[in-house]
Amino acid sequence: MTIHPPTTPPCTPETTVEIRVRGCVQGVGFRPTVWQLANRLALVGEVLNDGEGVLIRAAGPSERLESLIEQLKRDPPPLAQITDIEVRSGLAPLHRVGFTIVDSLEGATRTDIAVDAAICAACTEEILSQHQRRSGYALTNCTHCGPRLSIIRDMPYDRAATTMADFALCECCRAEYLDPGDRRFHAEPIACPACGPQVRLVALDDGPCLAGEDAIDAHTTPAIEAPIDQAAALIRQGQILAIKGLGGYQLACDATSTEALERLRRLKHRPTRPLALMAKDLEMVRRYCRLDELEQQALCSAAAPIVLLERRRDEATGRPLAEALAPGLDRLGVMLPSTPLHVLLCQRLPFPIVMTSGNVSGEPQLIDDGGLGDSLSTIASHALTHDRAIARRIDDSLVQLAAGKVRMLRRARGYAPASLPLPPGFEDISPGLALGPQQKATFCLVDGQRAILSPHQGDLDDAATLDDYERNLDDFLTLYDHRPAWLACDTHPDYRTSDMARHMAQNMARHMADDAGLPLDAIGHHHAHIAACLADNGYPRDAAPVLGIALDGLGLGENGGLWGGEFLLADYRHCQRLGSLKSVAMPGAGTASREPWRNLLAQLIAGPGLAALKRRHPNLGVLKRLQQKPIDTLSGMIEAGLNSPLASSCGRLFDAVAAALELCFDHQHHEGEAAMAVEALAARALKSPQSRTSGAIAPYPFALHREQGGHRILDPAPMWTALFDDLAAGKDTTLIAARFHLGLAKGLGEVVGEVVGEMLDDVVGDMQDDALDEVSNDHARRLSSTRNVEAVALSGGCFHNRTLLELTLKCLAPLPVRVLTHRQVPANDGGIALGQALIAAARRHPQASDQASDSLTSATSTISTISTISTTTTAPSIATVTTATTASNNAQETAHVSGNSRTDHFPR
């Protein structure tokens, strides 16, 4: 938080000040808090919302005014996030009595839009009490909880600008709204059974009627609770229901019923992807999962995300969960009820329920009530819905505990679009827009104060998701009154977002009457990964470059090739490739991303040789299985370079290992399925009692060598020989998966150690030379600071693999470098837009120092030979957008290869 002192001399004993508060301060009970504090301090004045946040005009003794500011800093409302407080004093006296809340002022939006918040403890107690006015009311909320982003239609945030505008407050609710002592004081979405939206149960097909013990007695059941009672009874009967959540419809069924889950998977076209579940309270969560204190805090937070938890396998769980929840995995995505409707439903059920997105797999989550019949009637028998409209779709967020910190895997409900602070050095940038990647799409709005990273949008291969992305982008530009002066996108020319960026630049150019067009920067995919990690850690714009390790499925490299296992020397402006995983063919191009056996074949051809392995292990089952595939045809394609682009992909390496272990050998049904299965096996071995013995599990060997020109290659070839020896010896697959993870992490550490060691040696040499030349010690210190890599940044979807992340951190721990990892922003493509935005902004900064650029040039000069990627720092016209894409066949083939990362965990 930034506190700006008064712009005039200190307050006199009786004076007037104007206090500007910025951040997430609207829709969170900030004005009522100010009112209460001001009255307690006997100040006079007013407080209001406007486009920049909250504006306070107050008069009184200086010590009381200072106390007001201090208390706002120390104890803001629970959902508020203050980023900046600016104080102006010496103003004209306020001729008024008392302190009041006044109407909002319209203006350009410079404040944050509040995120949706899970039901608070007070509202939960209220709806479960039999003696409260809102007992059993499923749309209860207050200033500390409830819908915000999902109902906002315009700013500033007032009821008239939300989907609650059509629901006039009754006398009782209006009294609460106007009572400064009530927790619903100026809570815009409040309602009650008498004046608010109503819940109803709608039949979507000719579903079963309730009979027998599940029949609802209208004489004993309150009218507002009858639909929820009926919904709970249907779930107990094994039915699938659509339920209207905060940001869209969800599909729910009994999580202990194998039959219900298998039917849900079949109808939703989601055969294996993990499904999230909802438990009514922590006691139920502990019955099925192990729960760390930090995981508990995340579950119970106002964001109420899905949290990945280790599944209990003992017999004390009572009614067991269906194995079909997360086939082959040891962790489950679990959340607590986030809305009053969820609370009331879960209270009626003695078991957890599946709670997954309300859509057919691949399509966006449904938010429109009118689409229930068309979209969900083939899956759900009934819909538990209400008549409060959803203004925009928001998926559930997903987090996990890894290396002692809760880390974001999907940033959506409860977190987005809360602004992200800009690192030092970005304070004066012009407003811009980055359109993000193709998969796990997000977009990012930036200006000199903040970055607004959109909620998760989904994969843009689906036309409906693309349409939804475009609507949400237009929506955000309007809500924030954001007028970008430049655009950024991925270097891949065939990404939907890249095409959209080109069209936006052309359209905006027409409005600007500028033939050159709106400036558009095409940003390297893996450079953006590293920049997102830097931003997540507040790494200054002009700090020394870092050694970035970017591990993902695929992205277009800055030389036109396919990258996915990169060692990059990077800052916010430039990026140079120091090394990579060995590039291996992807026979069939995009098909190889879906069929792991193809990657196994390519790895064996590139490594020990398929024929040699067959001679060494003639009876090995996986090799016999491989021989049943058209390996001669694919071998010929690889040799000829026909539809078999080379890729340094870590994701495809995981796929190959999975195929060797006969996991998802023929096909993976969803992104990351094969890699997740390998990680699950490794985690079992590494947490076993035997593995805690020093040296009990040896890492597989990886080779590290240089190509001509100095490019470092981390080569898994030696690993394959050892892995197949273990398979032939009948070693447990958990041990093999663990040895692979250990070997990869050790190899990453060896590359970093070599790079850092060379730079340190060169710095020492330069310092000695300088001493001979009688150069000052100050110059030696400058060399050390500008030419030595002081930090390593880990990014890319493969680092959502908790085991790989933790092992890599352990291998890097002995090195004299700081390690930067993701926390607030996903390491996968969900963070790409933020990285794109800051790279483009750094290149365009009007007062940009060349210090970072000099640091990068100096650092790379210490390495005798290096593969250098040139970057364009001046924006071309729209007709000549730089993508660094070559015209080679390899680059042409990338148009047909998905940029997916294959090691993410996304229960939905």
Coordinates of C-alpha atoms in Angstrom, one line a residue, residues 564-747:
G564 CA 8.7 -26.3 -24.3
G565 CA 11.8 -27.0 -22.2
E566 CA 13.8 -23.8 -22.2
F567 CA 16.7 -22.1 -20.3
L568 CA 16.4 -18.4 -21.0
L569 CA 18.4 -15.4 -19.8
A570 CA 15.6 -12.8 -19.6
D571 CA 14.4 -9.5 -18.2
Y572 CA 11.2 -7.7 -19.1
R573 CA 12.6 -6.4 -22.4
H574 CA 14.9 -9.1 -23.9
C575 CA 15.2 -12.8 -23.9
Q576 CA 18.2 -15.0 -25.0
R577 CA 18.1 -18.8 -25.2
L578 CA 21.0 -20.5 -23.3
G579 CA 19.8 -24.1 -23.7
S580 CA 16.8 -26.5 -23.8
L581 CA 15.7 -30.0 -23.5
K582 CA 16.8 -32.0 -26.5
S583 CA 14.4 -31.4 -29.4
V584 CA 12.6 -34.5 -30.5
A585 CA 10.2 -35.1 -33.3
M586 CA 6.5 -35.1 -32.9
P587 CA 5.3 -37.6 -35.5
G588 CA 1.9 -36.5 -36.7
A589 CA 2.4 -33.0 -35.2
G590 CA -0.7 -32.1 -33.2
T591 CA -1.8 -35.8 -33.0
A592 CA 1.3 -36.5 -30.9
S593 CA -0.1 -34.2 -28.2
R594 CA -3.0 -36.6 -27.9
E595 CA -1.3 -40.0 -28.4
P596 CA 1.6 -40.5 -26.0
W597 CA 2.9 -43.6 -27.7
R598 CA 4.0 -41.4 -30.6
N599 CA 6.2 -39.4 -28.3
L600 CA 7.7 -42.6 -26.8
L601 CA 8.6 -43.9 -30.2
A602 CA 10.3 -40.5 -31.1
Q603 CA 12.2 -40.4 -27.8
L604 CA 13.5 -43.9 -28.3
I605 CA 14.6 -43.2 -31.9
A606 CA 16.3 -40.0 -30.8
G607 CA 17.9 -41.8 -27.8
P608 CA 19.1 -45.3 -27.3
G609 CA 17.5 -46.5 -30.6
L610 CA 14.4 -48.7 -30.8
A611 CA 16.2 -51.6 -32.4
A612 CA 18.9 -51.6 -29.7
L613 CA 16.2 -51.7 -27.0
K614 CA 14.3 -54.5 -28.7
R615 CA 17.5 -56.6 -28.8
R616 CA 18.2 -55.8 -25.1
H617 CA 14.7 -56.5 -24.0
P618 CA 13.0 -58.7 -26.6
N619 CA 10.1 -59.8 -24.3
L620 CA 9.2 -56.5 -22.8
G621 CA 5.5 -55.9 -23.0
V622 CA 5.5 -52.2 -23.8
L623 CA 7.9 -52.7 -26.7
K624 CA 5.6 -55.5 -28.1
R625 CA 2.7 -53.1 -27.7
L626 CA 4.7 -50.4 -29.5
Q627 CA 5.4 -52.8 -32.4
Q628 CA 1.6 -53.1 -33.0
K629 CA 1.6 -49.5 -34.0
P630 CA 2.6 -48.2 -37.5
I631 CA 6.1 -47.6 -36.3
D632 CA 7.8 -48.1 -39.7
T633 CA 5.6 -45.4 -41.2
L634 CA 6.2 -43.0 -38.4
S635 CA 9.9 -43.7 -38.3
G636 CA 10.1 -42.8 -42.0
M637 CA 8.2 -39.6 -41.3
I638 CA 10.6 -38.7 -38.6
E639 CA 13.6 -39.4 -40.8
A640 CA 12.2 -37.4 -43.7
G641 CA 11.0 -34.6 -41.5
L642 CA 7.5 -35.1 -42.8
N643 CA 4.8 -33.7 -40.5
S644 CA 7.1 -34.4 -37.6
P645 CA 8.3 -31.0 -36.3
L646 CA 11.1 -31.0 -33.7
A647 CA 10.1 -29.8 -30.2
S648 CA 12.0 -29.3 -27.0
S649 CA 8.8 -30.0 -25.1
C650 CA 8.9 -31.1 -21.5
G651 CA 5.2 -32.0 -21.7
R652 CA 5.8 -34.4 -24.6
L653 CA 8.7 -36.0 -22.5
F654 CA 6.2 -36.6 -19.7
D655 CA 3.8 -38.2 -22.3
A656 CA 6.6 -40.5 -23.5
V657 CA 7.4 -41.6 -19.9
A658 CA 3.7 -42.2 -19.3
A659 CA 3.5 -44.4 -22.5
A660 CA 6.5 -46.4 -21.3
L661 CA 4.7 -47.1 -18.1
E662 CA 1.6 -48.0 -20.2
L663 CA -0.4 -45.1 -18.8
C664 CA -2.6 -43.5 -21.4
F665 CA -0.6 -45.4 -24.0
D666 CA -2.9 -45.0 -26.9
H667 CA -4.7 -41.8 -26.1
Q668 CA -5.2 -39.2 -23.5
H669 CA -8.7 -37.8 -23.1
H670 CA -7.9 -34.5 -21.6
E671 CA -4.9 -32.1 -21.3
G672 CA -2.3 -33.3 -18.9
E673 CA -3.9 -36.7 -18.2
A674 CA -0.7 -38.7 -18.9
A675 CA 1.6 -36.4 -17.0
M676 CA -0.8 -36.3 -14.0
A677 CA -0.7 -40.1 -13.9
V678 CA 3.1 -40.1 -13.9
E679 CA 3.2 -37.5 -11.1
A680 CA 0.7 -39.5 -9.0
L681 CA 2.9 -42.6 -9.2
A682 CA 6.1 -40.6 -8.3
A683 CA 4.4 -39.0 -5.3
R684 CA 3.5 -42.4 -3.9
A685 CA 7.0 -43.6 -4.1
L686 CA 8.6 -40.4 -2.7
K687 CA 6.3 -40.2 0.3
S688 CA 6.8 -43.9 1.2
P689 CA 8.9 -44.7 4.3
Q690 CA 11.6 -46.3 2.2
S691 CA 12.2 -43.1 0.2
R692 CA 13.0 -41.2 3.4
T693 CA 16.2 -43.2 3.7
S694 CA 19.1 -41.2 2.1
G695 CA 19.8 -42.4 -1.4
A696 CA 17.0 -44.9 -1.4
I697 CA 15.8 -43.7 -4.8
A698 CA 18.5 -42.8 -7.3
P699 CA 17.7 -40.3 -10.1
Y700 CA 17.8 -41.4 -13.7
P701 CA 20.8 -40.0 -15.6
F702 CA 20.3 -37.0 -18.0
A703 CA 23.2 -35.9 -20.2
L704 CA 24.3 -32.3 -20.5
H705 CA 26.3 -31.3 -23.5
R706 CA 26.8 -28.4 -25.9
E707 CA 25.9 -28.1 -29.5
Q708 CA 28.1 -26.2 -31.9
G709 CA 27.5 -22.6 -31.1
G710 CA 27.3 -23.2 -27.3
H711 CA 23.6 -24.1 -27.0
R712 CA 23.2 -26.3 -23.9
I713 CA 21.2 -29.5 -24.4
L714 CA 19.7 -31.5 -21.5
D715 CA 19.3 -34.9 -23.1
P716 CA 17.1 -37.7 -21.6
A717 CA 18.7 -40.4 -23.8
P718 CA 20.7 -42.1 -21.0
M719 CA 17.5 -42.1 -18.9
W720 CA 15.7 -44.3 -21.4
T721 CA 18.2 -47.1 -21.2
A722 CA 18.0 -47.1 -17.4
L723 CA 14.2 -46.9 -17.4
F724 CA 13.8 -49.8 -19.7
D725 CA 16.2 -51.8 -17.6
D726 CA 14.0 -51.2 -14.6
L727 CA 10.9 -52.2 -16.6
A728 CA 12.6 -55.4 -17.6
A729 CA 13.6 -56.1 -14.1
G730 CA 10.0 -55.8 -12.9
K731 CA 10.6 -52.6 -10.8
D732 CA 7.5 -50.9 -9.5
T733 CA 6.2 -48.2 -11.7
T734 CA 6.0 -45.8 -8.8
L735 CA 9.8 -46.2 -8.4
I736 CA 10.3 -45.6 -12.1
A737 CA 8.2 -42.5 -12.1
A738 CA 10.0 -41.1 -9.0
R739 CA 13.4 -41.8 -10.6
F740 CA 12.3 -39.8 -13.7
H741 CA 11.2 -36.9 -11.6
L742 CA 14.4 -36.9 -9.6
G743 CA 16.5 -37.2 -12.7
L744 CA 14.8 -34.3 -14.5
A745 CA 15.0 -32.0 -11.4
K746 CA 18.7 -32.9 -11.0
G747 CA 19.3 -32.1 -14.7

